[in-house]
PDB file of C-alpha atoms in Angstrom:
ATOM      1  CA  UNK A   1      -4.711   8.362  -0.012  1.00 83.00           C
ATOM      2  CA  UNK A   2      -1.632   7.029  -1.788  1.00 97.00           C
ATOM      3  CA  UNK A   3       0.539  10.068  -1.064  1.00 97.00           C
ATOM      4  CA  UNK A   4      -0.079   9.709   2.675  1.00 97.00           C
ATOM      5  CA  UNK A   5       1.348   6.181   2.687  1.00 98.00           C
ATOM      6  CA  UNK A   6       4.209   6.926   0.324  1.00 98.00           C
ATOM      7  CA  UNK A   7       5.203   9.774   2.627  1.00 98.00           C
ATOM      8  CA  UNK A   8       5.381   7.329   5.536  1.00 98.00           C
ATOM      9  CA  UNK A   9       7.689   5.061   3.560  1.00 98.00           C
ATOM     10  CA  UNK A  10       9.725   7.984   2.268  1.00 98.00           C
ATOM     11  CA  UNK A  11      10.292   9.293   5.793  1.00 98.00           C
ATOM     12  CA  UNK A  12      12.673   6.342   6.273  1.00 98.00           C
ATOM     13  CA  UNK A  13      14.522   6.752   2.970  1.00 98.00           C
ATOM     14  CA  UNK A  14      18.284   6.285   2.940  1.00 98.00           C
ATOM     15  CA  UNK A  15      19.830   7.540  -0.327  1.00 97.00           C
ATOM     16  CA  UNK A  16      23.101   5.656   0.120  1.00 97.00           C
ATOM     17  CA  UNK A  17      21.288   2.418   0.847  1.00 97.00           C
ATOM     18  CA  UNK A  18      19.054   3.073  -2.160  1.00 98.00           C
ATOM     19  CA  UNK A  19      22.081   3.194  -4.454  1.00 97.00           C
ATOM     20  CA  UNK A  20      23.324  -0.104  -3.027  1.00 97.00           C
ATOM     21  CA  UNK A  21      19.899  -1.701  -3.463  1.00 97.00           C
ATOM     22  CA  UNK A  22      19.641  -0.584  -7.077  1.00 97.00           C
ATOM     23  CA  UNK A  23      23.036  -2.100  -7.801  1.00 96.00           C
ATOM     24  CA  UNK A  24      22.108  -5.329  -6.016  1.00 95.00           C
ATOM     25  CA  UNK A  25      18.674  -5.913  -7.562  1.00 95.00           C
ATOM     26  CA  UNK A  26      19.796  -4.820 -11.045  1.00 93.00           C
ATOM     27  CA  UNK A  27      16.303  -3.782 -12.137  1.00 96.00           C
ATOM     28  CA  UNK A  28      15.735  -0.192 -13.249  1.00 95.00           C
ATOM     29  CA  UNK A  29      13.121   1.233 -10.885  1.00 97.00           C
ATOM     30  CA  UNK A  30      13.113   3.734  -8.051  1.00 98.00           C
ATOM     31  CA  UNK A  31      14.626   2.577  -4.755  1.00 98.00           C
ATOM     32  CA  UNK A  32      14.233   4.493  -1.512  1.00 98.00           C
ATOM     33  CA  UNK A  33      16.630   2.520   0.680  1.00 98.00           C
ATOM     34  CA  UNK A  34      14.014   1.514   3.275  1.00 98.00           C
ATOM     35  CA  UNK A  35      14.640  -1.712   5.187  1.00 97.00           C
ATOM     36  CA  UNK A  36      12.261  -4.652   5.461  1.00 97.00           C
ATOM     37  CA  UNK A  37      11.752  -4.288   9.247  1.00 98.00           C
ATOM     38  CA  UNK A  38      10.536  -0.726   8.702  1.00 98.00           C
ATOM     39  CA  UNK A  39       8.151  -1.859   5.970  1.00 98.00           C
ATOM     40  CA  UNK A  40       6.919  -4.654   8.234  1.00 98.00           C
ATOM     41  CA  UNK A  41       6.087  -2.176  11.004  1.00 98.00           C
ATOM     42  CA  UNK A  42       4.374   0.249   8.641  1.00 98.00           C
ATOM     43  CA  UNK A  43       2.230  -2.334   6.897  1.00 98.00           C
ATOM     44  CA  UNK A  44       1.272  -3.996  10.179  1.00 97.00           C
ATOM     45  CA  UNK A  45      -0.150  -0.687  11.372  1.00 97.00           C
ATOM     46  CA  UNK A  46      -1.900  -0.115   8.029  1.00 97.00           C
ATOM     47  CA  UNK A  47      -3.537  -3.538   8.131  1.00 96.00           C
ATOM     48  CA  UNK A  48      -4.992  -2.739  11.540  1.00 94.00           C
ATOM     49  CA  UNK A  49      -6.367   0.629  10.418  1.00 95.00           C
ATOM     50  CA  UNK A  50      -7.820  -0.276   7.016  1.00 96.00           C
ATOM     51  CA  UNK A  51     -10.764  -2.461   6.117  1.00 96.00           C
ATOM     52  CA  UNK A  52     -10.240  -5.061   3.399  1.00 96.00           C
ATOM     53  CA  UNK A  53     -11.523  -3.051   0.401  1.00 96.00           C
ATOM     54  CA  UNK A  54      -9.273  -0.134   1.351  1.00 97.00           C
ATOM     55  CA  UNK A  55      -6.305  -2.450   1.831  1.00 97.00           C
ATOM     56  CA  UNK A  56      -6.827  -3.966  -1.615  1.00 98.00           C
ATOM     57  CA  UNK A  57      -7.135  -0.505  -3.153  1.00 98.00           C
ATOM     58  CA  UNK A  58      -4.001   0.732  -1.389  1.00 98.00           C
ATOM     59  CA  UNK A  59      -2.024  -2.374  -2.339  1.00 98.00           C
ATOM     60  CA  UNK A  60      -3.010  -1.897  -5.964  1.00 98.00           C
ATOM     61  CA  UNK A  61      -2.014   1.776  -5.897  1.00 98.00           C
ATOM     62  CA  UNK A  62       1.309   1.064  -4.199  1.00 98.00           C
ATOM     63  CA  UNK A  63       2.143  -1.634  -6.739  1.00 98.00           C
ATOM     64  CA  UNK A  64       1.381   0.638  -9.663  1.00 98.00           C
ATOM     65  CA  UNK A  65       4.004   3.177  -8.512  1.00 98.00           C
ATOM     66  CA  UNK A  66       6.757   0.686  -9.476  1.00 98.00           C
ATOM     67  CA  UNK A  67       8.776   1.893  -6.476  1.00 98.00           C
ATOM     68  CA  UNK A  68      10.667  -1.059  -4.991  1.00 98.00           C
ATOM     69  CA  UNK A  69       9.607  -0.489  -1.380  1.00 98.00           C
ATOM     70  CA  UNK A  70       6.046   0.380  -2.389  1.00 98.00           C
ATOM     71  CA  UNK A  71       5.706  -2.936  -4.206  1.00 98.00           C
ATOM     72  CA  UNK A  72       7.058  -4.795  -1.190  1.00 98.00           C
ATOM     73  CA  UNK A  73       4.626  -2.909   1.031  1.00 98.00           C
ATOM     74  CA  UNK A  74       1.765  -3.778  -1.322  1.00 98.00           C
ATOM     75  CA  UNK A  75       2.533  -7.480  -0.938  1.00 98.00           C
ATOM     76  CA  UNK A  76       2.970  -7.211   2.840  1.00 98.00           C
ATOM     77  CA  UNK A  77      -0.439  -5.511   3.114  1.00 97.00           C
ATOM     78  CA  UNK A  78      -2.046  -8.649   1.715  1.00 97.00           C
ATOM     79  CA  UNK A  79       0.073 -11.247   3.540  1.00 97.00           C
ATOM     80  CA  UNK A  80      -2.345 -12.546   6.133  1.00 94.00           C
ATOM     81  CA  UNK A  81      -3.677 -16.010   6.853  1.00 92.00           C
ATOM     82  CA  UNK A  82      -7.310 -15.098   7.541  1.00 93.00           C
ATOM     83  CA  UNK A  83      -8.959 -12.992   4.882  1.00 94.00           C
ATOM     84  CA  UNK A  84     -12.617 -13.631   4.126  1.00 92.00           C
ATOM     85  CA  UNK A  85     -13.756 -13.274   1.445  1.00 95.00           C
ATOM     86  CA  UNK A  86     -10.418 -13.300  -0.344  1.00 97.00           C
ATOM     87  CA  UNK A  87     -11.386 -13.481  -4.016  1.00 97.00           C
ATOM     88  CA  UNK A  88     -10.416  -9.862  -4.698  1.00 98.00           C
ATOM     89  CA  UNK A  89      -7.092 -10.359  -2.924  1.00 98.00           C
ATOM     90  CA  UNK A  90      -6.240 -13.443  -4.979  1.00 98.00           C
ATOM     91  CA  UNK A  91      -7.269 -11.693  -8.185  1.00 98.00           C
ATOM     92  CA  UNK A  92      -5.057  -8.698  -7.416  1.00 98.00           C
ATOM     93  CA  UNK A  93      -2.067 -10.833  -6.451  1.00 98.00           C
ATOM     94  CA  UNK A  94      -2.264 -12.913  -9.618  1.00 98.00           C
ATOM     95  CA  UNK A  95      -2.681  -9.774 -11.740  1.00 98.00           C
ATOM     96  CA  UNK A  96       0.833  -8.807 -10.644  1.00 98.00           C
ATOM     97  CA  UNK A  97       2.474 -11.905 -12.132  1.00 98.00           C
ATOM     98  CA  UNK A  98       3.394 -10.295 -15.489  1.00 98.00           C
ATOM     99  CA  UNK A  99       5.156  -7.500 -13.566  1.00 98.00           C
ATOM    100  CA  UNK A 100       7.507  -9.840 -11.713  1.00 98.00           C
ATOM    101  CA  UNK A 101      11.052  -9.006 -12.775  1.00 97.00           C
ATOM    102  CA  UNK A 102      13.210  -9.367  -9.658  1.00 96.00           C
ATOM    103  CA  UNK A 103      13.392 -11.907  -6.870  1.00 96.00           C
ATOM    104  CA  UNK A 104      12.575  -9.646  -3.903  1.00 96.00           C
ATOM    105  CA  UNK A 105       9.428  -8.189  -5.411  1.00 98.00           C
ATOM    106  CA  UNK A 106       8.326 -11.560  -6.788  1.00 98.00           C
ATOM    107  CA  UNK A 107       8.979 -13.431  -3.556  1.00 97.00           C
ATOM    108  CA  UNK A 108       7.112 -10.952  -1.368  1.00 98.00           C
ATOM    109  CA  UNK A 109       4.077 -11.245  -3.617  1.00 98.00           C
ATOM    110  CA  UNK A 110       4.401 -15.032  -3.662  1.00 98.00           C
ATOM    111  CA  UNK A 111       4.437 -15.090   0.149  1.00 98.00           C
ATOM    112  CA  UNK A 112       1.053 -13.385   0.107  1.00 98.00           C
ATOM    113  CA  UNK A 113      -0.080 -15.965  -2.455  1.00 98.00           C
ATOM    114  CA  UNK A 114       0.994 -18.772  -0.103  1.00 98.00           C
ATOM    115  CA  UNK A 115      -1.666 -17.742   2.414  1.00 98.00           C
ATOM    116  CA  UNK A 116      -4.382 -17.692  -0.228  1.00 98.00           C
ATOM    117  CA  UNK A 117      -3.400 -21.088  -1.591  1.00 98.00           C
ATOM    118  CA  UNK A 118      -3.490 -22.681   1.845  1.00 97.00           C
ATOM    119  CA  UNK A 119      -6.887 -21.061   2.387  1.00 97.00           C
ATOM    120  CA  UNK A 120      -8.164 -22.482  -0.916  1.00 98.00           C
ATOM    121  CA  UNK A 121      -6.023 -25.310  -2.337  1.00 98.00           C
ATOM    122  CA  UNK A 122      -8.312 -25.575  -5.375  1.00 98.00           C
ATOM    123  CA  UNK A 123      -6.328 -22.599  -6.673  1.00 98.00           C
ATOM    124  CA  UNK A 124      -3.462 -24.997  -7.361  1.00 98.00           C
ATOM    125  CA  UNK A 125      -5.258 -25.738 -10.647  1.00 98.00           C
ATOM    126  CA  UNK A 126      -4.641 -22.130 -11.648  1.00 98.00           C
ATOM    127  CA  UNK A 127      -1.066 -22.244 -10.379  1.00 98.00           C
ATOM    128  CA  UNK A 128      -0.358 -25.266 -12.557  1.00 98.00           C
ATOM    129  CA  UNK A 129      -1.029 -23.061 -15.569  1.00 98.00           C
ATOM    130  CA  UNK A 130       1.793 -20.802 -14.390  1.00 98.00           C
ATOM    131  CA  UNK A 131       4.252 -23.653 -14.830  1.00 98.00           C
ATOM    132  CA  UNK A 132       3.690 -23.466 -18.592  1.00 98.00           C
ATOM    133  CA  UNK A 133       4.122 -19.702 -18.866  1.00 98.00           C
ATOM    134  CA  UNK A 134       6.677 -18.131 -21.197  1.00 98.00           C
ATOM    135  CA  UNK A 135       7.506 -15.729 -18.345  1.00 98.00           C
ATOM    136  CA  UNK A 136      10.262 -17.169 -16.165  1.00 98.00           C
ATOM    137  CA  UNK A 137       9.180 -15.287 -13.036  1.00 98.00           C
ATOM    138  CA  UNK A 138       5.637 -16.647 -13.355  1.00 98.00           C
ATOM    139  CA  UNK A 139       6.947 -20.194 -13.647  1.00 98.00           C
ATOM    140  CA  UNK A 140       9.178 -19.614 -10.643  1.00 98.00           C
ATOM    141  CA  UNK A 141       6.289 -18.207  -8.599  1.00 98.00           C
ATOM    142  CA  UNK A 142       4.504 -21.550  -8.842  1.00 98.00           C
ATOM    143  CA  UNK A 143       7.119 -23.103  -6.543  1.00 98.00           C
ATOM    144  CA  UNK A 144       7.595 -20.124  -4.237  1.00 98.00           C
ATOM    145  CA  UNK A 145       3.842 -19.793  -3.714  1.00 98.00           C
ATOM    146  CA  UNK A 146       3.492 -23.509  -2.893  1.00 98.00           C
ATOM    147  CA  UNK A 147       6.295 -23.686  -0.323  1.00 98.00           C
ATOM    148  CA  UNK A 148       3.804 -24.386   2.521  1.00 98.00           C
ATOM    149  CA  UNK A 149       3.396 -27.904   1.106  1.00 98.00           C
ATOM    150  CA  UNK A 150       7.157 -28.431   1.312  1.00 98.00           C
ATOM    151  CA  UNK A 151       7.073 -27.613   5.005  1.00 97.00           C
ATOM    152  CA  UNK A 152       4.204 -29.795   6.222  1.00 96.00           C
ATOM    153  CA  UNK A 153       5.256 -32.281   8.908  1.00 92.00           C
ATOM    154  CA  UNK A 154       1.993 -34.238   9.083  1.00 92.00           C
ATOM    155  CA  UNK A 155       0.221 -33.732   5.758  1.00 95.00           C
ATOM    156  CA  UNK A 156      -3.302 -34.963   5.206  1.00 96.00           C
ATOM    157  CA  UNK A 157      -3.924 -37.185   2.162  1.00 97.00           C
ATOM    158  CA  UNK A 158      -4.998 -34.174   0.095  1.00 97.00           C
ATOM    159  CA  UNK A 159      -1.823 -32.362   1.091  1.00 97.00           C
ATOM    160  CA  UNK A 160       0.321 -35.356   0.154  1.00 97.00           C
ATOM    161  CA  UNK A 161      -1.345 -35.440  -3.252  1.00 97.00           C
ATOM    162  CA  UNK A 162      -0.712 -31.710  -3.664  1.00 98.00           C
ATOM    163  CA  UNK A 163       2.903 -32.138  -2.627  1.00 97.00           C
ATOM    164  CA  UNK A 164       3.467 -34.903  -5.155  1.00 97.00           C
ATOM    165  CA  UNK A 165       1.835 -32.758  -7.827  1.00 98.00           C
ATOM    166  CA  UNK A 166       4.151 -29.854  -7.031  1.00 98.00           C
ATOM    167  CA  UNK A 167       7.197 -32.133  -7.036  1.00 98.00           C
ATOM    168  CA  UNK A 168       6.139 -33.038 -10.560  1.00 98.00           C
ATOM    169  CA  UNK A 169       6.292 -29.374 -11.507  1.00 98.00           C
ATOM    170  CA  UNK A 170       9.750 -29.165  -9.971  1.00 98.00           C
ATOM    171  CA  UNK A 171      10.868 -32.179 -11.992  1.00 98.00           C
ATOM    172  CA  UNK A 172       9.669 -30.492 -15.167  1.00 98.00           C
ATOM    173  CA  UNK A 173      11.750 -27.442 -14.269  1.00 98.00           C
ATOM    174  CA  UNK A 174      15.008 -29.364 -13.962  1.00 98.00           C
ATOM    175  CA  UNK A 175      15.960 -29.010 -17.659  1.00 98.00           C
ATOM    176  CA  UNK A 176      15.588 -25.208 -17.363  1.00 98.00           C
ATOM    177  CA  UNK A 177      19.154 -23.933 -16.937  1.00 97.00           C
ATOM    178  CA  UNK A 178      18.169 -20.470 -15.703  1.00 97.00           C
ATOM    179  CA  UNK A 179      19.839 -19.826 -12.332  1.00 97.00           C
ATOM    180  CA  UNK A 180      16.633 -18.625 -10.681  1.00 98.00           C
ATOM    181  CA  UNK A 181      14.744 -21.715 -11.809  1.00 98.00           C
ATOM    182  CA  UNK A 182      17.434 -24.082 -10.592  1.00 98.00           C
ATOM    183  CA  UNK A 183      17.539 -22.123  -7.325  1.00 98.00           C
ATOM    184  CA  UNK A 184      13.796 -22.373  -6.681  1.00 98.00           C
ATOM    185  CA  UNK A 185      13.784 -26.127  -7.324  1.00 98.00           C
ATOM    186  CA  UNK A 186      16.633 -26.474  -4.840  1.00 98.00           C
ATOM    187  CA  UNK A 187      14.828 -24.231  -2.346  1.00 98.00           C
ATOM    188  CA  UNK A 188      11.637 -26.330  -2.483  1.00 98.00           C
ATOM    189  CA  UNK A 189      13.560 -29.577  -2.098  1.00 98.00           C
ATOM    190  CA  UNK A 190      15.776 -28.248   0.691  1.00 98.00           C
ATOM    191  CA  UNK A 191      12.770 -27.165   2.760  1.00 98.00           C
ATOM    192  CA  UNK A 192      10.958 -30.421   2.053  1.00 98.00           C
ATOM    193  CA  UNK A 193      13.960 -32.496   3.074  1.00 97.00           C
ATOM    194  CA  UNK A 194      13.441 -31.410   6.690  1.00 96.00           C
ATOM    195  CA  UNK A 195      10.047 -33.138   6.704  1.00 96.00           C
ATOM    196  CA  UNK A 196      10.342 -35.974   4.162  1.00 96.00           C
ATOM    197  CA  UNK A 197      14.003 -36.660   3.443  1.00 96.00           C
ATOM    198  CA  UNK A 198      13.267 -39.889   1.606  1.00 96.00           C
ATOM    199  CA  UNK A 199      11.049 -38.102  -0.913  1.00 96.00           C
ATOM    200  CA  UNK A 200      13.847 -35.665  -1.637  1.00 97.00           C
ATOM    201  CA  UNK A 201      16.402 -38.454  -1.902  1.00 97.00           C
ATOM    202  CA  UNK A 202      14.148 -40.185  -4.432  1.00 97.00           C
ATOM    203  CA  UNK A 203      13.780 -36.943  -6.410  1.00 98.00           C
ATOM    204  CA  UNK A 204      17.531 -36.372  -6.445  1.00 98.00           C
ATOM    205  CA  UNK A 205      18.248 -39.967  -7.416  1.00 97.00           C
ATOM    206  CA  UNK A 206      16.045 -39.541 -10.469  1.00 98.00           C
ATOM    207  CA  UNK A 207      16.602 -35.894 -11.383  1.00 98.00           C
ATOM    208  CA  UNK A 208      19.701 -34.805  -9.491  1.00 97.00           C
ATOM    209  CA  UNK A 209      22.181 -35.672 -12.255  1.00 97.00           C
ATOM    210  CA  UNK A 210      20.402 -33.217 -14.563  1.00 98.00           C
ATOM    211  CA  UNK A 211      20.407 -30.377 -12.023  1.00 98.00           C
ATOM    212  CA  UNK A 212      23.167 -27.812 -11.894  1.00 98.00           C
ATOM    213  CA  UNK A 213      25.750 -28.784  -9.244  1.00 97.00           C
ATOM    214  CA  UNK A 214      24.983 -25.804  -6.990  1.00 98.00           C
ATOM    215  CA  UNK A 215      21.258 -26.636  -7.028  1.00 98.00           C
ATOM    216  CA  UNK A 216      21.832 -30.313  -6.331  1.00 97.00           C
ATOM    217  CA  UNK A 217      24.077 -29.414  -3.407  1.00 96.00           C
ATOM    218  CA  UNK A 218      21.568 -26.891  -2.037  1.00 97.00           C
ATOM    219  CA  UNK A 219      18.676 -29.355  -2.334  1.00 98.00           C
ATOM    220  CA  UNK A 220      20.568 -31.946  -0.294  1.00 97.00           C
ATOM    221  CA  UNK A 221      21.930 -29.510   2.276  1.00 96.00           C
ATOM    222  CA  UNK A 222      20.159 -31.158   5.201  1.00 96.00           C
ATOM    223  CA  UNK A 223      20.323 -34.757   4.012  1.00 96.00           C
ATOM    224  CA  UNK A 224      23.883 -35.456   5.048  1.00 83.00           C
ATOM    225  CA  UNK A 225      24.491 -37.228   1.746  1.00 67.00           C
ATOM    226  CA  UNK A 226      27.379 -36.743  -0.644  1.00 50.00           C
ATOM    227  CA  UNK A 227      25.792 -34.776  -3.485  1.00 49.00           C
ATOM    228  CA  UNK A 228      28.781 -32.871  -4.767  1.00 47.00           C
TER     229      UNK A 228
END
């Protein structure tokens, strides 16, 4: 089964683009040079043709190839709001955490995780454990996977509590000087500022001085404040 789907991805390979992608992502794995729109079209068709057990099996097999586009396709296969039951999907997605080693692969997987967290917010208890991981990409995934709470315009009380909890994780990340960690804190705050600017202003007033300047500026991008 796997070869059939890899052949479909490989039919769109672009060797020159693959070289550029390898240089950009800076992680030693195979790159085919296939664009995201192509992967979106392929995985959309696969989702329609496969039942859930086969989709989970294919996603697992694609991920194990360690081919850049195959890993992205694996995540896209499982990025869907309505999946019932979704326990096997969540288990597979979280099993990938130790493999995260580059932002594109990690973020595509985290986008699939977003849907499963919204479907079952009790999983935030598990995500909180990620924030204490020794693996930077796992810690980072905790904020990428919870971005839906940054974007809620009219949160319910439970959502507000979840948002405040996640902002606490972000505050704990501020002392981490890794660029990707500073970037994800800024990303969460920037998106949240569109819906609750005062909460972000309060966060920046307390924690902004300890953030790297680029992250502080990015977090306040839509606030109209002087955060240089």
